[in-house]
Structure formats: C-alpha cells, structure tokens
Short mmCIF file of C-alpha atoms in Angstrom, two decimals:
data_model
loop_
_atom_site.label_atom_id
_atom_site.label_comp_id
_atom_site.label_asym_id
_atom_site.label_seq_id
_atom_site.Cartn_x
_atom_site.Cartn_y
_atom_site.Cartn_z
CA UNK A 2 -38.74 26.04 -25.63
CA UNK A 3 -37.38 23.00 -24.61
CA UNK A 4 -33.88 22.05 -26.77
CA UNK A 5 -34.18 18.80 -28.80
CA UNK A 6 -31.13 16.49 -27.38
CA UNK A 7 -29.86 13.19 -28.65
CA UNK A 8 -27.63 10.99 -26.27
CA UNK A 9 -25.47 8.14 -28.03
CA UNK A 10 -24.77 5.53 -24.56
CA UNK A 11 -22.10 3.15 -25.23
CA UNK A 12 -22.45 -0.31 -23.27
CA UNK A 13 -19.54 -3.22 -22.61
CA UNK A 14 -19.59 -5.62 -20.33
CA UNK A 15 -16.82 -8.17 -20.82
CA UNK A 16 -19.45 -11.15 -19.48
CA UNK A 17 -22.34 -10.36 -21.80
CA UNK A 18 -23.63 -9.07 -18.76
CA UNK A 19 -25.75 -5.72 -17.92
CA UNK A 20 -24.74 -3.59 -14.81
CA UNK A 21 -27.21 -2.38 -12.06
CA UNK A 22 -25.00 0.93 -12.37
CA UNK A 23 -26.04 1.32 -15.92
CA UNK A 24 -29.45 1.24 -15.71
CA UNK A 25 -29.48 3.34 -12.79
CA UNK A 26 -27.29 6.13 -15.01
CA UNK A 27 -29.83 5.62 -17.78
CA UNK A 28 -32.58 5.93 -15.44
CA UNK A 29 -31.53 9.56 -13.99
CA UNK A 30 -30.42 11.20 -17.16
CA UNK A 31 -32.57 10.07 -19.54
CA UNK A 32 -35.55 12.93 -19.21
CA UNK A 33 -32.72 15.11 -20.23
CA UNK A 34 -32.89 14.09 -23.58
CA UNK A 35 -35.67 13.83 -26.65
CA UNK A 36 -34.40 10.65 -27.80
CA UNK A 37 -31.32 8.18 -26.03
CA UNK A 38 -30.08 4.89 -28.35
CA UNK A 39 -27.96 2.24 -26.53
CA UNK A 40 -25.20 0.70 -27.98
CA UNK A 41 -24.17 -2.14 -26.52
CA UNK A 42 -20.76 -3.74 -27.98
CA UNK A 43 -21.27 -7.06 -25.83
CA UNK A 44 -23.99 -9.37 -26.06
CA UNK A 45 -27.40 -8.54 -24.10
CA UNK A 46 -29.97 -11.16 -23.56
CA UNK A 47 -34.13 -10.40 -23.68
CA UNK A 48 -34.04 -9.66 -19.64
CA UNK A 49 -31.48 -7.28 -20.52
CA UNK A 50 -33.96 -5.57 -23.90
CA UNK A 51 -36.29 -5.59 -21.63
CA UNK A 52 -34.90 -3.80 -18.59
CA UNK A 53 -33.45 -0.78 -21.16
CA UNK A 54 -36.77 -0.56 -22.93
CA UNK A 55 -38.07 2.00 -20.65
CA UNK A 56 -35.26 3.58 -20.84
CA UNK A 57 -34.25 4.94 -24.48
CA UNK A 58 -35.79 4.68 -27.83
CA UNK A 59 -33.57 2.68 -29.84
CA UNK A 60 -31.29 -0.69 -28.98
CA UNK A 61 -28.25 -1.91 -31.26
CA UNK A 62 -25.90 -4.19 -30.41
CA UNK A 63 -22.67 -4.90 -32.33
CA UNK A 64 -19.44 -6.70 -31.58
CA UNK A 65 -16.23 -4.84 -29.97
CA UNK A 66 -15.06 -3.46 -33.60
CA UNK A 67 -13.41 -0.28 -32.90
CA UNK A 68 -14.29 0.33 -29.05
CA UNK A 69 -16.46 3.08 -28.04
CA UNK A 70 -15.24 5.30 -31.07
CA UNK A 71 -16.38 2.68 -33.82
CA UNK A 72 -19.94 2.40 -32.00
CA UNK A 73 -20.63 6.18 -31.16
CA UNK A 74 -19.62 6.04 -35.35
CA UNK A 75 -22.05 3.14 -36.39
CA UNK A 76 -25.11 5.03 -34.16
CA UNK A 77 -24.53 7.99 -36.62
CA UNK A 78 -24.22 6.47 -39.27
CA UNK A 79 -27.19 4.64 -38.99
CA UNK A 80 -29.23 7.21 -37.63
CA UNK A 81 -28.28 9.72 -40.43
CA UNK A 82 -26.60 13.01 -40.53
CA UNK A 83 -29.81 14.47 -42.17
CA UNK A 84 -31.87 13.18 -39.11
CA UNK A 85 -29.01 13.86 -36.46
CA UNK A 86 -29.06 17.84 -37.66
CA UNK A 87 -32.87 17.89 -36.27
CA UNK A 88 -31.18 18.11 -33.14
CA UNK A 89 -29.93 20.67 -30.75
CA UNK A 90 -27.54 18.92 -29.27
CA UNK A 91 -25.53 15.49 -29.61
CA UNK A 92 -23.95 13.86 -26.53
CA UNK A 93 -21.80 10.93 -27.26
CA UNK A 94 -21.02 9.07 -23.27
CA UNK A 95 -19.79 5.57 -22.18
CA UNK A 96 -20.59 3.56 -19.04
CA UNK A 97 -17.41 3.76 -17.70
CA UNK A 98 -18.10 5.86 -14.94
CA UNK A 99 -20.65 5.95 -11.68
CA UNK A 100 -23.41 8.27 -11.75
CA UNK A 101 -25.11 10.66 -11.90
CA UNK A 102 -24.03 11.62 -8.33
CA UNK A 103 -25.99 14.87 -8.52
CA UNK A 104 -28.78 16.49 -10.51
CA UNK A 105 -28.21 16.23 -14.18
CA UNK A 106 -30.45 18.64 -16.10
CA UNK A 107 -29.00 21.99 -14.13
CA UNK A 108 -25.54 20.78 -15.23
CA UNK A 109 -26.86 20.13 -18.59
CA UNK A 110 -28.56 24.03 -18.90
CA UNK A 111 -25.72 25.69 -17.52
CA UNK A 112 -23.56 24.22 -19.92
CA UNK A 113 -25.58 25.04 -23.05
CA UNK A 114 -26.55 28.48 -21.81
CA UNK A 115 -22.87 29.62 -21.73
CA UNK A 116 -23.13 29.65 -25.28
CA UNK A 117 -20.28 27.10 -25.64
CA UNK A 118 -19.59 24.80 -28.56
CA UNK A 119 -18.55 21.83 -27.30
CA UNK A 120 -18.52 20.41 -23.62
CA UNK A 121 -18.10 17.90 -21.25
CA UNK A 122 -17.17 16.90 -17.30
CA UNK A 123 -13.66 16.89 -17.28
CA UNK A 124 -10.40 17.74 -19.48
CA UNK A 125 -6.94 16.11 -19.14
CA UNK A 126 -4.39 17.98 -18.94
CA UNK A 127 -1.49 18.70 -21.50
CA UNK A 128 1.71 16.32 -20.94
CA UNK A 129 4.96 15.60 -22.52
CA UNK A 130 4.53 12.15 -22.66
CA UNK A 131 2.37 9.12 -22.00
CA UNK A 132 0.45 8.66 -25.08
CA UNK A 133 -0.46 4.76 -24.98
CA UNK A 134 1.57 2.86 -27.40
CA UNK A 135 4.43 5.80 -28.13
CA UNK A 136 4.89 7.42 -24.54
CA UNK A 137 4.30 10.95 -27.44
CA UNK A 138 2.73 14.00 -25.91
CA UNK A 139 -0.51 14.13 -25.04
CA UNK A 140 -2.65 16.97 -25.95
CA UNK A 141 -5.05 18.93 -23.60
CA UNK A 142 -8.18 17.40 -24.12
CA UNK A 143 -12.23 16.68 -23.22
CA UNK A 144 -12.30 13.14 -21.96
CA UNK A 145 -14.55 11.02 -24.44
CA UNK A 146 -16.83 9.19 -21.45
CA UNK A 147 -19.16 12.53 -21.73
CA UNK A 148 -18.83 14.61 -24.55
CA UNK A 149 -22.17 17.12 -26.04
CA UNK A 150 -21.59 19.08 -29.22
CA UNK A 151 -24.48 22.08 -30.12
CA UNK A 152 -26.26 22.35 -33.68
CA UNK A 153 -23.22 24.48 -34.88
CA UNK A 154 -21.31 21.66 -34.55
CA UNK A 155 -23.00 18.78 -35.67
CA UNK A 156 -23.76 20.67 -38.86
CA UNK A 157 -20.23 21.25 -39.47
CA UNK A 158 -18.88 19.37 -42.29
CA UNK A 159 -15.47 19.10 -40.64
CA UNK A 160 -17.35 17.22 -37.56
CA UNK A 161 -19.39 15.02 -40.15
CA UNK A 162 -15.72 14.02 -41.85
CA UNK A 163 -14.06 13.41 -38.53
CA UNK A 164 -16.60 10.42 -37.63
CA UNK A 165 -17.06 9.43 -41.13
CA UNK A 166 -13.64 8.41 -41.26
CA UNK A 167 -13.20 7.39 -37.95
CA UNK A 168 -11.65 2.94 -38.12
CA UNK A 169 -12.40 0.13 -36.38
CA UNK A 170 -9.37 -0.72 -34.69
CA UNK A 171 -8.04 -3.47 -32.78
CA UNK A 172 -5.90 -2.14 -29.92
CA UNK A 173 -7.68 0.66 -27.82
CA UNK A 174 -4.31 2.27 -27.78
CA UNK A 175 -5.35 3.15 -31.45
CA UNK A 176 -8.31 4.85 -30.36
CA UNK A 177 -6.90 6.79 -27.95
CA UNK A 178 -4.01 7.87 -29.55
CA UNK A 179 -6.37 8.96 -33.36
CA UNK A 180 -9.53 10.33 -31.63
CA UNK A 181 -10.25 10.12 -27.58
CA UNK A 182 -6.96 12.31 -27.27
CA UNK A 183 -7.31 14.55 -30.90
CA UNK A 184 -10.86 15.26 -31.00
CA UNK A 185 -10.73 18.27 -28.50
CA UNK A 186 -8.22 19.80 -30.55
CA UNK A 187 -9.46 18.78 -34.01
CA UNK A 188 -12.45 21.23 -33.54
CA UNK A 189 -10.69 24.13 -31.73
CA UNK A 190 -8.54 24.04 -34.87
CA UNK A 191 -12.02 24.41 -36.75
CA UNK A 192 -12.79 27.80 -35.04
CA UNK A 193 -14.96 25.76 -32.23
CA UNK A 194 -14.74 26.55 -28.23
CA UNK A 195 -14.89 23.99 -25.55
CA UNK A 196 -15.45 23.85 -21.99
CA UNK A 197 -15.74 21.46 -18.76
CA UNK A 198 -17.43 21.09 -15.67
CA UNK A 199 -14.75 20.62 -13.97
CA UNK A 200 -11.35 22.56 -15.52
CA UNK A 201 -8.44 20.53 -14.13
CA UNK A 202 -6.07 22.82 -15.84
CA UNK A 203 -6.68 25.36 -12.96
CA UNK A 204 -5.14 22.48 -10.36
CA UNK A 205 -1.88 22.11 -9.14
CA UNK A 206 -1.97 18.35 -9.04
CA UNK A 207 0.54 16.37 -9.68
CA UNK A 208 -1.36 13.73 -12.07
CA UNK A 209 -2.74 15.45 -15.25
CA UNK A 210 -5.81 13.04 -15.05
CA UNK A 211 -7.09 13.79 -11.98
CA UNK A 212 -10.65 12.16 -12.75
CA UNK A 213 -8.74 8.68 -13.02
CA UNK A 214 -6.23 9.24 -10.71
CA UNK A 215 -7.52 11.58 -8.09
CA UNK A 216 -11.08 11.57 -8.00
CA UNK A 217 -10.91 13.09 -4.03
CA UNK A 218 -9.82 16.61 -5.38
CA UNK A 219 -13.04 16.55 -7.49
CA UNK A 220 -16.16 14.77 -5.68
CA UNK A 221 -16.06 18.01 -3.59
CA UNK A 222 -16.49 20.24 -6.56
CA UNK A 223 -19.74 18.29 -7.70
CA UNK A 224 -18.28 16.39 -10.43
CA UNK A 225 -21.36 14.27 -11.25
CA UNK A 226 -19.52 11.19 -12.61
CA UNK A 227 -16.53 8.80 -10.86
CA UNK A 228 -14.25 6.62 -12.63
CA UNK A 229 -15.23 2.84 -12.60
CA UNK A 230 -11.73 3.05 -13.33
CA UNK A 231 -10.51 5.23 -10.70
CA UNK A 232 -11.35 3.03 -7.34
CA UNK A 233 -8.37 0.45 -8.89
CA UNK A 234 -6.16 3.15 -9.30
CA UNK A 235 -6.55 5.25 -5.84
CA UNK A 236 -4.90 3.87 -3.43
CA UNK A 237 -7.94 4.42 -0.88
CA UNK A 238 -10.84 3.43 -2.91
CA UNK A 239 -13.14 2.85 0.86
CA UNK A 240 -12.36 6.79 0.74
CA UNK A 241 -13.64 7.70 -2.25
CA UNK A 242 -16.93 5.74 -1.13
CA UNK A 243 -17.01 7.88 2.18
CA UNK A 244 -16.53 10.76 -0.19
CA UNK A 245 -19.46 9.78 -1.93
CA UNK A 246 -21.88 8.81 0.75
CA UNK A 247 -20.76 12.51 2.26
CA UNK A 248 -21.66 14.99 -0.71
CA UNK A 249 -24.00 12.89 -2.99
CA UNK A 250 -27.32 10.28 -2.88
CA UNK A 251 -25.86 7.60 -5.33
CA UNK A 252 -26.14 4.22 -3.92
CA UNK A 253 -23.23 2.43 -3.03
CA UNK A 254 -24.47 -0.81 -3.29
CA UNK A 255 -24.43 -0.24 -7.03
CA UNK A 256 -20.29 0.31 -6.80
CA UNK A 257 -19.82 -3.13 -4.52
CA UNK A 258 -22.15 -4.70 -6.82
CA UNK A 259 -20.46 -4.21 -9.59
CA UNK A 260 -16.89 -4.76 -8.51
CA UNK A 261 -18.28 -8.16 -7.05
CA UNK A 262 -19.26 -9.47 -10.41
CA UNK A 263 -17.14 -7.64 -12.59
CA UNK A 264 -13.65 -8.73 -10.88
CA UNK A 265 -12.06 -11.45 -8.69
CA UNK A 266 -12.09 -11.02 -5.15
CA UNK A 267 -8.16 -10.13 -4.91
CA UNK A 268 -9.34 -6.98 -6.93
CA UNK A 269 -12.86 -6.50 -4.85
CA UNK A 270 -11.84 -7.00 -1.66
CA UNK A 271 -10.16 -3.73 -1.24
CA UNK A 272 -13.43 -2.13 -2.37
CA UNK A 273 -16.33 -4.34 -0.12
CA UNK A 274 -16.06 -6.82 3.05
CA UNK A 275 -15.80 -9.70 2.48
CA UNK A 276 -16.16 -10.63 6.13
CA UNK A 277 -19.28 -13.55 6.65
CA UNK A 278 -20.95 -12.65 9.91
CA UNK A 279 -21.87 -16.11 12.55
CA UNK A 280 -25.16 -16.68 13.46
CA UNK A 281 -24.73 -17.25 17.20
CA UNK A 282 -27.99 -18.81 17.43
CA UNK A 283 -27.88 -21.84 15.67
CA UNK A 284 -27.05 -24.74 17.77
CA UNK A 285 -22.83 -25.77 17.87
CA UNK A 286 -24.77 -29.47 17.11
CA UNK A 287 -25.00 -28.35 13.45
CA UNK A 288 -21.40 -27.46 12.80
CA UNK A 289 -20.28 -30.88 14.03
CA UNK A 290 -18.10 -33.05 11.36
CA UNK A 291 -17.68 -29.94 9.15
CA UNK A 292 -14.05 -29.66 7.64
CA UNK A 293 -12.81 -26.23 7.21
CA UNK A 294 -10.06 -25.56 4.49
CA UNK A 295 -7.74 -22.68 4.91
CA UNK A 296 -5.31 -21.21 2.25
CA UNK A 297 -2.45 -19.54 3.36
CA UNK A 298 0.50 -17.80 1.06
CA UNK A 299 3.95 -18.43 3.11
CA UNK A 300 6.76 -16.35 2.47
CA UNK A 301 8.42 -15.27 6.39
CA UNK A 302 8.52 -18.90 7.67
CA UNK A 303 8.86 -17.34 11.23
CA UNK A 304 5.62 -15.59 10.83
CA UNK A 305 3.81 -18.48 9.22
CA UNK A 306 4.67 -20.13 12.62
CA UNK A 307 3.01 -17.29 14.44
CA UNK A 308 -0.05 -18.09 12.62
CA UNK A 309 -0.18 -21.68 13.21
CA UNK A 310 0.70 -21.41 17.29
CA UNK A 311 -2.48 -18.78 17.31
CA UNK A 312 -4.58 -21.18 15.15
CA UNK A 313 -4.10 -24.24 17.46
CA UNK A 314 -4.73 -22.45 20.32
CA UNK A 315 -8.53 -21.49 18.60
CA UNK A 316 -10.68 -24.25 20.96
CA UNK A 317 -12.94 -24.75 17.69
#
C-alpha cells in the first residue's frame, strides 16, 4: 500500500519573485507525496498562484517572521496535529537548493524502508566552533533544507512540543543556533534514530559542511540536491556545473537563470557568460555614429596604459 506523505515547501524570494528552479523541484517530487502545501514567506502575485496550482494542494503566504522555522511551524499549526497524524510521513524542505538531480521516489523508499526514524540528504558534521552569533560548538546534525520524520515521530508529544514552541525570530542566526542545528539531537535524546543520504561523517574533508562548501566530493555519490548557496562559496562554481551536466539531467539553464535575476552581475558572472556575440551580417552602415562607453577600474597605472595603447590600436 502506498504510504500517505505530507511535504511542507518553504518559498523566499527576496524580489517577490518565483524561481524557474522552484517550480521545476515542485514539479519532479511532487507525485511522491499525498498532499504538498507551499509556503511562501515573500509575496507571490496571481501568475505566480497560478503556476503552483498544479503543483500542491494548499498555498499560504506569510511575511519573513521567523525564517523557514516559523513557516514550517505556522503550516502545522494550521493544518492540525490531529490531521498531520493521518500521515505516514512529514517532510519539512526549503528551496534553497537545485534539484532534484536524480530520481526522487527510489531515494524516498529506500529511506523509509530502512526502518529509520528520521532522515534527510545530508548531515554536518560535529565542530568546536562556528555556531553563528557565538563561534559555540556546533552539534552533528541533519541539515533543515530536507528533513522527513515517520508516524512514530510525528505522534510523539516531544516532536509536537518542539514546534509548538518554536519563535519567530529576527536574526537567522537565532534560528540556527535554537533549532536548524538542535533538532537532530533533540530527538536522538528522545530515543529516535536518524540517517542521511549522504553521511559526511565517513569523509575526511577538511570542511564539516561539505554540501555548502564542497559540493564536488558529493555530486558523484548521487546527492540529489546542490546548494544555491554552494556555487558562491566554491571557488569553481563552472565546475560544479560540468559536474552536473556529467552525472545528472537537471537543466542548467535553470542555475544561470536564477543567478541572473537573483544577483548582480559581479556575483553572476563567475557562474554564466556574459559575453554578447556580433552579428557579422548586418551592414558596418548601421553601427555608424554609435558611442560606446567603457568602464575601467585603475589601480597599476602602468597596466592601465597597456590597455589604452591596445585599445587605440582597435581600427573600430
């Protein structure tokens, strides 16, 4: 019998707009689940309803209050614990990442038939420091953009407490530092086991976020999600785009598209050309009395005058 699953997606965009990517992750994981509600915590307009229609049962939007945390909370709370226990399964998930980059629903299954309590795609490992806002310790933990709990869970009272009391902060350092970074270990305390996709604990890397910071050790593995995140960190984000055309289908327009709208183009360019290809065809007549401006930043005088001998000796 097929298990009754409930996915809680959690939407910002800081322009009030809706990414192509989002849809597209909606799109290929949402025949996984029985029922999918969107939160989005930035405005969407009616082309926006209308595009996610088809695409889960149930739209709310709210403003920022609390981050991902306070909306995954207000989708509970409004759908009811006494409806939420009907379910199988709960998966909680953000659109922070690009994906899926492989098949879904065999990840999904082979995750619930281990028997496990609690699961997601990737852990981060145990440090001595770094905790946003206190440079504390950081506890091993599931990292909150994909998170599923099973029945035995959600009926727990001690999970019910943990999002009932869950607050709407104002810094996302808050968030991370009460729940994103405590809620692994809150329920293994409980008597609850967890497991990942991908355990990064086994790795001898020297970042103990590897999906942020070194995505190229996982793509390889299958790790079905990347890091929005992750391509302005690496240092070679073109690579981790090779990476992906080389073991997955996603599109990679959906990646340059997003960068493209999202950021300036000091921050995109390192991701897409920006070069403009000339049309040779079109008669020289038509570029006649155009004025082209050109920026340069100086800082080596001597090689600024390098650049202006080769630019007067361009015939055009």
């Amino acid at each position: 019998m097929e298990k009754k699953r409930v996915l809680i997606f959690v939407h910002f965009n800081p322009y009030g707009s809706l990414s192509s990517h989002v849809l597209y992750t909606l799109e290929h994981i949402k025949d996984c689940y029985t029922k999918v509600v969107f939160v989005s915590n930035s405005p969407l307009s009616l082309e926006h309803k209308e595009n996610l229609r088809p695409l889960c049962c149930k739209i709310m939007e709210r403003p920022n209050f609390g981050f991902d945390f306070g909306a995954w909370k207000d989708a509970l709370l409004e759908m009811g614990w006494n409806e939420i226990v009907k379910f199988d399964t709960l998966t909680i998930m953000n659109d922070t990442c690009f994906g899926p980059l492989y098949e879904f629903k065999p990840i999904i299954e082979e995750m619930e038939e281990s028997g496990i309590d609690f699961w997601g795609i990737t852990n981060h490992r145990k440090q001595k420091s770094g905790m946003p806002g206190t440079n504390g310790s950081i506890p091993e933990h599931i990292q909150s953009y994909f998170l599923s709990f099973n029945h035995r869970v959600i009926v727990s009272k001690i999970f019910q407490d943990f999002w009932n009391k869950v607050e709407y902060f104002d810094d996302v350092n808050d968030v991370i530092k009460n729940y994103e970074t405590q809620l692994t270990q809150y329920l293994i305390n409980a008597g609850f086991e967890y497991n990942v996709c991908i355990d990064t604990v086994k790795f001898s890397c020297r970042n103990n976020n590897l999906a942020t910071w070194q995505p190229d050790v996982l793509l390889p593995l299958k790790n079905p999600f990347i890091k929005i995140k992750s391509f302005l960190l690496y240092p070679h984000p073109q690579y981790l785009k090779r990476l992906i055309v080389k073991y997955s289908n996603f599109p990679i327009s959906l990646i340059d598209d997003y960068y493209n709208c999202t950021y300036n183009p000091n921050v995109s360019i390192d991701l897409s050309s920006k070069n403009l290809v000339v049309n040779h065809s079109i008669s020289n007549k038509l570029y006649d009395n155009v004025k082209v401006a050109m920026h340069i930043h100086v800082f080596y005088l001597d090689v600024f005058e390098k650049y202006l001998q080769k630019l007067s000796e361009i015939s055009y």
